[in-house]
Coordinates of C-alpha atoms in Angstrom, one line a residue:
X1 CA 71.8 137.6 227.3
X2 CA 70.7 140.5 225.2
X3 CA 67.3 139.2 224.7
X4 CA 67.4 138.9 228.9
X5 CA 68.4 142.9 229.0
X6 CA 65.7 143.5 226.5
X7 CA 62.5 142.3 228.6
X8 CA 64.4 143.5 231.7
X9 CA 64.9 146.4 230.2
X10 CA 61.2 146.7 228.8
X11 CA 59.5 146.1 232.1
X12 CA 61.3 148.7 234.1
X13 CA 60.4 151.3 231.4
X14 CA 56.9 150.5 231.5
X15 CA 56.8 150.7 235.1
X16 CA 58.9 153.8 234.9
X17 CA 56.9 155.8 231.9
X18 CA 53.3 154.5 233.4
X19 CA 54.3 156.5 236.8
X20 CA 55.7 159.2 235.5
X21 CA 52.7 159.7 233.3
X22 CA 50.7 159.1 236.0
X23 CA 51.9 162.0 238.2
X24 CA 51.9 164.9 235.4
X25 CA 48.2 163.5 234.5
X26 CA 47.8 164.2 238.6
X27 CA 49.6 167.9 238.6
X28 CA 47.4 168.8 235.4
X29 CA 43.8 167.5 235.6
X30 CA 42.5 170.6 236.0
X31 CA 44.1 172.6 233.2
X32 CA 41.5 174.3 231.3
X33 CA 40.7 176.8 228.6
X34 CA 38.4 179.2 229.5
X35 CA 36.3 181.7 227.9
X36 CA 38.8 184.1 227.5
X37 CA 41.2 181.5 225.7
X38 CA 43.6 181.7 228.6
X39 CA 44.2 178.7 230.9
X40 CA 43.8 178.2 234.2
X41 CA 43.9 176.1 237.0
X42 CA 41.1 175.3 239.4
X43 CA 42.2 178.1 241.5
X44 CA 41.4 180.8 238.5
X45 CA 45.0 180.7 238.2
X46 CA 46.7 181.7 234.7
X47 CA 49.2 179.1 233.6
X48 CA 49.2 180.4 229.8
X49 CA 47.3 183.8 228.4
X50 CA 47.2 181.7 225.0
X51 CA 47.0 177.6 224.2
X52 CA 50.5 176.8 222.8
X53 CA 51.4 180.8 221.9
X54 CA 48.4 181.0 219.2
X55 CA 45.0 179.5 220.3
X56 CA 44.9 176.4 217.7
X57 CA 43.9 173.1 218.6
X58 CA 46.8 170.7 216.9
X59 CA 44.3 167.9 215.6
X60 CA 43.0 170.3 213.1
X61 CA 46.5 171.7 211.9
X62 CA 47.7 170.9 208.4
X63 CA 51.1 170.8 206.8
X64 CA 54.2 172.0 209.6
X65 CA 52.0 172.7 212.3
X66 CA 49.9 175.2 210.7
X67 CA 46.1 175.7 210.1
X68 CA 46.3 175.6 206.5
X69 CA 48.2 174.1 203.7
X70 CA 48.2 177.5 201.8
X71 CA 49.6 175.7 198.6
X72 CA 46.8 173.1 198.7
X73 CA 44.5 174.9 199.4
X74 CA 45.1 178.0 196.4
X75 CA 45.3 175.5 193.6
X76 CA 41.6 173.7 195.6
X77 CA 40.0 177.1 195.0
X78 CA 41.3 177.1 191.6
X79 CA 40.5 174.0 190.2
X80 CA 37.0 174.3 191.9
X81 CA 35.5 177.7 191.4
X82 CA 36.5 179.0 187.7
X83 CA 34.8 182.0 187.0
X84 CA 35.6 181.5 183.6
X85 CA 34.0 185.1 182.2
X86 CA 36.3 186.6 184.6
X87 CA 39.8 188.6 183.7
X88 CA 42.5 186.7 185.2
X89 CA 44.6 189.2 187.5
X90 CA 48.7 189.4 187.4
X91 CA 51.4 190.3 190.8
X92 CA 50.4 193.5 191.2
X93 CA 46.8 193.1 191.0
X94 CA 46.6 190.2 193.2
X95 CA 48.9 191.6 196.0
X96 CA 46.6 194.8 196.2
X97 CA 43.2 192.7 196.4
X98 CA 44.7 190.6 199.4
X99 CA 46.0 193.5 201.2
X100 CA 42.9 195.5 200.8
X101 CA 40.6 192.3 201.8
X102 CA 43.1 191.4 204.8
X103 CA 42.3 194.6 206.6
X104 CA 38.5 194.2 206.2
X105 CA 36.8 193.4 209.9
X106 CA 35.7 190.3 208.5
X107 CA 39.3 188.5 208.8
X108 CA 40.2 190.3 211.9
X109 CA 39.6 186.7 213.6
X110 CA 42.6 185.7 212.4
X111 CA 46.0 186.9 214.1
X112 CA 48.3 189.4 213.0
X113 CA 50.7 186.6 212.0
X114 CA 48.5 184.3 210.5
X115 CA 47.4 187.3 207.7
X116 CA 51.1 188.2 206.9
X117 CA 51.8 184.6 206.0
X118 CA 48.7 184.0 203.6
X119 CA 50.0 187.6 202.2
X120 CA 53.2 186.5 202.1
X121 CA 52.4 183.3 200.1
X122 CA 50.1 185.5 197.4
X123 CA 53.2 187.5 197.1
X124 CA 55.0 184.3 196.3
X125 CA 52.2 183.2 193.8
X126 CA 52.5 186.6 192.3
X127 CA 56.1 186.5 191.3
X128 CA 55.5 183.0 189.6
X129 CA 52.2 184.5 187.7
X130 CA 54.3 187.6 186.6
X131 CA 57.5 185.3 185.3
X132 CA 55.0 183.2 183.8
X133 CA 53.4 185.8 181.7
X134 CA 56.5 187.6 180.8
X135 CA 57.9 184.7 178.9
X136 CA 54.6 183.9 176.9
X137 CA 53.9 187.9 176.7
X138 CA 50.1 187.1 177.9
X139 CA 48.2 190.0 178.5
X140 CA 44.6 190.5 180.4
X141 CA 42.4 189.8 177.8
X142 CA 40.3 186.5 177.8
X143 CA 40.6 184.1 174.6
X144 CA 36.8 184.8 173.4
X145 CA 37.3 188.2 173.4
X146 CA 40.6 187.8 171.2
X147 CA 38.8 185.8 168.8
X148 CA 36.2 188.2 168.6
X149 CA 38.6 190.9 168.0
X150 CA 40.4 188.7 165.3
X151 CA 37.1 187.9 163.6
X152 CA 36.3 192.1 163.6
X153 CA 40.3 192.8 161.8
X154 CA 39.4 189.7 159.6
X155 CA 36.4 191.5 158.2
X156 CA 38.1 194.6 158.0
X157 CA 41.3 193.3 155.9
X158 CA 38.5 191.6 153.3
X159 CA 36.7 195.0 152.9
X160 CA 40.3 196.6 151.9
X161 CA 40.1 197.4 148.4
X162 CA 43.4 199.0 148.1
X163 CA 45.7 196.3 145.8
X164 CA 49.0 198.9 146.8
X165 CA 48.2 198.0 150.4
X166 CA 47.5 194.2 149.8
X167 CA 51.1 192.9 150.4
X168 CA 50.9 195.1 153.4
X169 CA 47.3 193.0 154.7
X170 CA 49.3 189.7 153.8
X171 CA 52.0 190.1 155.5
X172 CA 50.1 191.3 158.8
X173 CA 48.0 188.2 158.9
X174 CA 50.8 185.9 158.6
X175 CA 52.8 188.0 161.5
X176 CA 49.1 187.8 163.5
X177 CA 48.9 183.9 163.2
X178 CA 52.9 183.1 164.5
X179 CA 52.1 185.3 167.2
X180 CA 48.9 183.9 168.4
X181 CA 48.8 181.7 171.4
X182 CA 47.2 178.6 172.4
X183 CA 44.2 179.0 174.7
X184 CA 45.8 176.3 177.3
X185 CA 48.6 178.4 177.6
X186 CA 45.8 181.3 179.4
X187 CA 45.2 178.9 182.0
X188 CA 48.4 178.1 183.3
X189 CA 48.7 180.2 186.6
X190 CA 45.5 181.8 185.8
X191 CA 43.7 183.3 188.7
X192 CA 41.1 185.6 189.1
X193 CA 40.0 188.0 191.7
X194 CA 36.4 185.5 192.7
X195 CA 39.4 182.4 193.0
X196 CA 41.4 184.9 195.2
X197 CA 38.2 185.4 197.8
X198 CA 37.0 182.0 197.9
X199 CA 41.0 181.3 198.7
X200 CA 40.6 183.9 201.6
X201 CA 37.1 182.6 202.9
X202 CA 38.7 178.9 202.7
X203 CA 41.2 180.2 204.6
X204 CA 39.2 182.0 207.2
X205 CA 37.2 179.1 208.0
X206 CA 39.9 176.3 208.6
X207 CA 41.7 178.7 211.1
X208 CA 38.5 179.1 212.7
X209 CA 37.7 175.3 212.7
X210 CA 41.3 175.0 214.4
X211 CA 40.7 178.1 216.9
X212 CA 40.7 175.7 220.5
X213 CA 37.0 175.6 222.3
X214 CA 37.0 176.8 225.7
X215 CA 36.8 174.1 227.8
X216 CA 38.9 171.8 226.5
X217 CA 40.9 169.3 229.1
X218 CA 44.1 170.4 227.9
X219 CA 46.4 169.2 230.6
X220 CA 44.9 165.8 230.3
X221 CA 45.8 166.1 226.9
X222 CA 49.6 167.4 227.6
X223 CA 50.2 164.7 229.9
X224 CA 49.0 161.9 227.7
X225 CA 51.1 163.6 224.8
X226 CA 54.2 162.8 226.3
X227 CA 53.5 159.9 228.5
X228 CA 52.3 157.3 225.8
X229 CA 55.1 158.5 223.5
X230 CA 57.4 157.8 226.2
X231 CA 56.6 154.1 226.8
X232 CA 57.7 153.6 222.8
X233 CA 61.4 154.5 223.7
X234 CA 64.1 151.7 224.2
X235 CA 67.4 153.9 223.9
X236 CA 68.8 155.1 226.0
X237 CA 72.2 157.1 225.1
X238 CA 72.6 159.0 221.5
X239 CA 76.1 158.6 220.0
X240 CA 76.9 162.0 218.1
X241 CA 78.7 160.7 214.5
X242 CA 82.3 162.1 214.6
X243 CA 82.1 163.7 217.2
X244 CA 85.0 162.5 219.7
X245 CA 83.2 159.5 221.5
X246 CA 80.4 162.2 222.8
X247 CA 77.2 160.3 224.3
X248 CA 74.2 162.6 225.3
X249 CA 71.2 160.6 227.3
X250 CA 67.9 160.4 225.8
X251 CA 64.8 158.1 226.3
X252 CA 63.2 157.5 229.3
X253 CA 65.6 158.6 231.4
X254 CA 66.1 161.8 230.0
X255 CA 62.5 162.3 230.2
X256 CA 62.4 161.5 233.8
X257 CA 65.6 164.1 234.0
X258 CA 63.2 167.1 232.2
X259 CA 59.8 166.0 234.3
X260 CA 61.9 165.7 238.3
X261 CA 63.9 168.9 237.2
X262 CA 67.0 167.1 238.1
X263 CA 69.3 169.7 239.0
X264 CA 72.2 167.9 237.7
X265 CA 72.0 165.8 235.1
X266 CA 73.9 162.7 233.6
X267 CA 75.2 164.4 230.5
X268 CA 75.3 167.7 230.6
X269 CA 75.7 169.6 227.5
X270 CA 75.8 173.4 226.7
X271 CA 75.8 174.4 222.8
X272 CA 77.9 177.7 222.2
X273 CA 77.8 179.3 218.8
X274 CA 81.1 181.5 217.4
X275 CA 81.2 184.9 216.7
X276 CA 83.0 184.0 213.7
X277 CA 81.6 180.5 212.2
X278 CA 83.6 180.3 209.5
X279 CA 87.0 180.1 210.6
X280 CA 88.2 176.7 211.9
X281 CA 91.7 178.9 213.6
X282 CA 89.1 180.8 215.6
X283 CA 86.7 178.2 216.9
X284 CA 90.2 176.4 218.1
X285 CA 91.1 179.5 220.1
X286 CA 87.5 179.9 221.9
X287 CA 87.7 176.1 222.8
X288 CA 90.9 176.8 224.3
X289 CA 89.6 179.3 226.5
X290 CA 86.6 177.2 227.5
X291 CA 88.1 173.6 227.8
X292 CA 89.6 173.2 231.1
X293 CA 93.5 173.0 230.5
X294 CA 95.8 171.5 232.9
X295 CA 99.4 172.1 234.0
X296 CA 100.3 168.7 233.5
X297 CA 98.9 168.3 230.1
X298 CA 101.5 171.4 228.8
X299 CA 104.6 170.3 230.8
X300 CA 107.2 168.2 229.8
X301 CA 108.4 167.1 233.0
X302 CA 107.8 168.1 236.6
X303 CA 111.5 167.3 238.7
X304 CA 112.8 167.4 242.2
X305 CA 115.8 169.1 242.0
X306 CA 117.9 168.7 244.8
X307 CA 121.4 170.4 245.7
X308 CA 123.9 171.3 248.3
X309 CA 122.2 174.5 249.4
X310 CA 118.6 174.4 247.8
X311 CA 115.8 172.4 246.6
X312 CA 113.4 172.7 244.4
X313 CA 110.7 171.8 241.8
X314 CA 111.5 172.1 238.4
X315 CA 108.7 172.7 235.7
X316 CA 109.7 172.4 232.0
X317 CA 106.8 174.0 230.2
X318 CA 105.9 172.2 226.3
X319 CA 105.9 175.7 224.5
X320 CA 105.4 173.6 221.0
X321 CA 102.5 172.1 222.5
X322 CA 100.9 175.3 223.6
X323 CA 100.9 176.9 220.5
X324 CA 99.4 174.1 218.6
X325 CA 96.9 173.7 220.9
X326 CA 96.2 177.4 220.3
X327 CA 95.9 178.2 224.3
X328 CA 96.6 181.5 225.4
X329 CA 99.0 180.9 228.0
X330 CA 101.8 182.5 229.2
X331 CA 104.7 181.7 231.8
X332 CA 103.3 184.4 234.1
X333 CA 99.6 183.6 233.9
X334 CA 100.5 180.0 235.1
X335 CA 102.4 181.2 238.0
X336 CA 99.4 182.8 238.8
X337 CA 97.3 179.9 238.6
X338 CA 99.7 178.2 240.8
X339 CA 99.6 180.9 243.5
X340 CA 95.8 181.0 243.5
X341 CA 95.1 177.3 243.4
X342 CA 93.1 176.3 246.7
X343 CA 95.4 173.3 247.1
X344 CA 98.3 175.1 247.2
X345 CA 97.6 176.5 251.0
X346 CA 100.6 179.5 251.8
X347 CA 102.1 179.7 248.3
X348 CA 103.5 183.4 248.0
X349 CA 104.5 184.6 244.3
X350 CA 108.3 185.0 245.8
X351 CA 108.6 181.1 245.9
X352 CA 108.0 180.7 242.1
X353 CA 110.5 181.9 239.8
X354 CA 110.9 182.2 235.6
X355 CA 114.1 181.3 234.7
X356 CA 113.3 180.7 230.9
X357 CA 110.7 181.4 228.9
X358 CA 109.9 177.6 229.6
X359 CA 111.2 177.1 232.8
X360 CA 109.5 177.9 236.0
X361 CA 111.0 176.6 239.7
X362 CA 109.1 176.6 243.2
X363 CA 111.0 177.0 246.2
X364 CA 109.8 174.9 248.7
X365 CA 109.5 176.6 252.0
X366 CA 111.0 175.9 255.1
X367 CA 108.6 174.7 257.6
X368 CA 109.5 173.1 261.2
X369 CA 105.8 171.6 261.1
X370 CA 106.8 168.7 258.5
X371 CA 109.4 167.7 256.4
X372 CA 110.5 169.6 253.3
X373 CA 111.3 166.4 251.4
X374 CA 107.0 164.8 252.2
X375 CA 106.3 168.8 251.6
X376 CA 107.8 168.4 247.6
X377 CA 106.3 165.3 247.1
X378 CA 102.8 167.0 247.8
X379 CA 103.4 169.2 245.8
X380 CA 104.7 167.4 242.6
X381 CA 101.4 165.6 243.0
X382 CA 99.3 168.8 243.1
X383 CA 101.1 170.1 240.2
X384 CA 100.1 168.6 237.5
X385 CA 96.4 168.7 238.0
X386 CA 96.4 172.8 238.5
X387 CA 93.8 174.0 235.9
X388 CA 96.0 176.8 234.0
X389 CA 93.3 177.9 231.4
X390 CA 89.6 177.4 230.8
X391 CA 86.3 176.9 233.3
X392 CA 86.9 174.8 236.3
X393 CA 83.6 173.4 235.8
X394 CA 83.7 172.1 232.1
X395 CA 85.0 168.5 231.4
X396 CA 85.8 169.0 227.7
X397 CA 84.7 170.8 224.4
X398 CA 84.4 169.9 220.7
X399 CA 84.4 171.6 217.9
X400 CA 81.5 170.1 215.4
X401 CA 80.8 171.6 211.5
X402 CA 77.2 172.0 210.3
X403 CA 77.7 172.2 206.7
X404 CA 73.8 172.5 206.2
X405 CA 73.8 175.7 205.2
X406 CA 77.7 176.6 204.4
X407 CA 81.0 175.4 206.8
X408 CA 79.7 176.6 210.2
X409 CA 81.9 175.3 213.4
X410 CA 80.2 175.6 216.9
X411 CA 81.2 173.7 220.1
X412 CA 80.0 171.4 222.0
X413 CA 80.8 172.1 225.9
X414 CA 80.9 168.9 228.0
X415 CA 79.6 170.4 231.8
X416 CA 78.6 173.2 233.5
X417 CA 79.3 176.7 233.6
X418 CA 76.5 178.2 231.2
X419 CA 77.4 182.1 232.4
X420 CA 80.9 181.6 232.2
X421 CA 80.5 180.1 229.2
X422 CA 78.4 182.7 227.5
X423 CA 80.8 185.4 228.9
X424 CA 83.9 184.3 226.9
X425 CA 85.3 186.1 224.4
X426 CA 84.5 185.0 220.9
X427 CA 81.3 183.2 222.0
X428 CA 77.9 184.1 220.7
X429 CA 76.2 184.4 224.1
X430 CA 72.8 185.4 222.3
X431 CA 72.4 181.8 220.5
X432 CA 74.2 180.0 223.6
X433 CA 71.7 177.1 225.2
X434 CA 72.2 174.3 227.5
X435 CA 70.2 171.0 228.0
X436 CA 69.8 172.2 232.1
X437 CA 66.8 173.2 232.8
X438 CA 68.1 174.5 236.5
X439 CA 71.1 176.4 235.2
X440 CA 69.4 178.0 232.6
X441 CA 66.6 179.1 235.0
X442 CA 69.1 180.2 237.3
X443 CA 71.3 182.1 234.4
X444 CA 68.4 183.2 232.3
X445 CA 65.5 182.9 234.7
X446 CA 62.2 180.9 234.3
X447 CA 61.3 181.7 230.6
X448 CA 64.0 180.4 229.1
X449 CA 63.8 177.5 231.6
X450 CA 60.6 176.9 230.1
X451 CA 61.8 177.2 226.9
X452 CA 64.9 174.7 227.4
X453 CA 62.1 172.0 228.7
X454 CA 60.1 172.7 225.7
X455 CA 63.0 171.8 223.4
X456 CA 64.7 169.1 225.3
X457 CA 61.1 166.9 225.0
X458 CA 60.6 168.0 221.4
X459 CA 64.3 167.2 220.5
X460 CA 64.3 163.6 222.7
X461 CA 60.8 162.6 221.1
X462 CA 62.5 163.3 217.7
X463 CA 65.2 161.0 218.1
X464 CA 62.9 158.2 219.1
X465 CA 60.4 158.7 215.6

């Protein structure tokens, strides 16, 4: 059977990925860069002022999606140019030839951005250099010259005639040759100012070589990007480890989701960071204002009470169970949920009553349209599913812990609701995302929609390899 599923399963997805790939190729065939390194439609109309936010053509990028592997290419300029008779530089000196070079015309090719991270990365080199030569106390001057100088003192400690000062001579030599250093030890982390400009010209030339050429098909190229990828995937659903039996849909058919802008989709999932990360207590109060919380869920019972003169519904209220929950709920606030629940049609506040802090009765009314006793069964069936706390619109919420980088708790919201989400108190709303494309372009507007799709294909191509 499950070898059945699998050729089923791996024919429809062909079919599926080969149309789908087949329509974006259609919408962007005539995506171009021009001239002016913007691209446009056939229409002259600007789709992006930039390819991909910096110009550079990813075939030629090296490393983590940059145009040059800086470490690779410092110790390649190294190791090949030597410029032995040269001094070799320390921190100071080499940070002041990069940032006097950097603002030359010659490297104004290169983006703003692009220059502060090559200076950022001599900086780097510079600190290493300086610790380097602080522990081995090597100074500027080149091991020929030292001998030279040792050779000149030599001569002039033989020509000392002075016997009083001889113990003096003796004891300097033997002080001169424990303190004298290897010459290996002056080309560890050596670098001269020559190395540091064939660096920067090395430099210069690859982020030109990976500069895009106008003309370049690139929609033809986007479209293939992500349609051959997407006739690799098999899975469909991701199970998050730990994390309460919460599936998320990827594969195919979360790519189709992203390319029809489905406006909803099968899993929804909005991603809410905490004001305060750190403590569990507080991440258990926010969820309780976001997770939908019903009356039945806090109630120990719900009873007909019936007697010679009145009737009623009874509702015992599970205090102990609110406060571990960590919901803010109070008698009062549910009679108000009760009074402005839809279902509940002609419910005045005069009908509901607190006669303990966890007792609350309704008084049915008295109605000659139907019968009071079918009019407190509706009721006792309403009941329990009132939502007392939290957004209508979420299904659940759990709290996960990123203990990358320290104990951090953020929640995982199981619906929709992204603005009502973001407006809660204790929630981030700056670092708050969703996996919807058409809420967050109708919350956030059309960049950040953009910028959802851009990371829901990255993230679903990074679970498939």
């Amino acid at each position: 059977m499950g070898g059945r599923e699998g050729l089923v399963d791996t024919a429809v997805k062909t079919a599926e990925t080969g149309y789908m790939q087949r329509r974006l190729v259609k919408c962007l065939e005539d995506l171009c860069c021009q001239y002016d390194m913007t691209i446009r439609t056939c229409t002259n109309d600007i789709v992006q002022f930039t390819y991909g936010g910096d110009s550079l053509d990813p075939i030629f990028l090296e490393g983590k999606d940059q145009p040059v592997d800086y470490g690779r290419i410092y110790q390649h300029a190294r190791a090949k140019y030597r410029y032995d008779a040269e001094h070799p530089l320390n921190g100071t000196e080499m940070n002041n030839f990069i940032g006097q070079q950097l603002k030359l015309n010659e490297y104004s090719i290169m983006d703003e951005e692009y220059r502060t991270q090559i200076s950022n990365f001599i900086q780097k080199v510079s600190l290493t250099v300086d610790k380097f030569r602080k522990k081995y106390s090597i100074d500027n001057s080149m091991p020929a010259i030292k001998e030279e100088q040792e050779e000149e003192e030599e001569q002039e400690l033989k020509s000392t005639r002075a016997n009083k000062r001889m113990s003096t001579v003796i004891a300097h030599r033997s002080n001169k040759k424990q303190r004298s250093l290897p010459n290996v030890l002056y080309e560890v982390e050596r670098c001269t100012q020559s190395q540091l400009y064939e660096f920067l010209q090395l430099c210069k030339y690859k982020y030109g070589r990976a500069r895009l050429e106008p003309g370049t098909a690139v929609g033809a190229l986007c479209a293939q990007s992500i349609g051959e990828p997407a006739t690799q995937m098999t899975l469909k659903t991701f199970h998050f480890a730990g994390v309460a039996s919460m599936n998320i849909t990827l594969g195919v058919p979360r790519i189709k989701e992203i390319i029809n802008a489905v406006k909803k989709p099968s899993t929804p999932l909005i991603t809410a960071e905490l004001m305060n990360d750190s403590d569990q207590l507080f991440a258990r109060k926010v969820k309780g204002r976001i997770e939908k919380t019903y009356l039945g869920q806090i109630s120990q019972y719900i009873e007909e009470v019936y007697e010679c003169d009145d009737c009623y519904l009874l509702i015992k209220l599970a205090l102990d169970r609110i406060h571990l929950l960590q919901l803010e709920i109070t008698p009062m606030s549910i009679i108000d949920s009760i009074v402005l629940d839809k279902k509940m049609k002609k419910l005045k506040y005069n009908q509901l009553s607190l006669h303990a802090p966890d007792t609350i009765t309704l008084h049915v009314p008295d109605s000659s349209k139907g019968s009071m006793y079918y009019t407190m069964k509706r009721y006792k069936e309403i009941l329990p599913n009132i939502v007392v706390k939290g957004i209508s619109t979420v299904d659940r919420a759990v709290i996960t812990l990123d203990d990358k980088n320290g104990i951090k708790y953020k929640l995982f919201v199981e619906g929709e609701g992204m603005r009502d989400v973001m407006g809660t108190q204790g929630v981030d709303a700056n670092k708050t995302t969703s996996n919807n494309t058409m809420e967050v372009y109708r919350c956030l507007g059309i960049e950040a929609a953009r910028t959802t799709i851009i990371n829901e294909i990255v993230y679903t191509m990074a679970s498939h390899g």
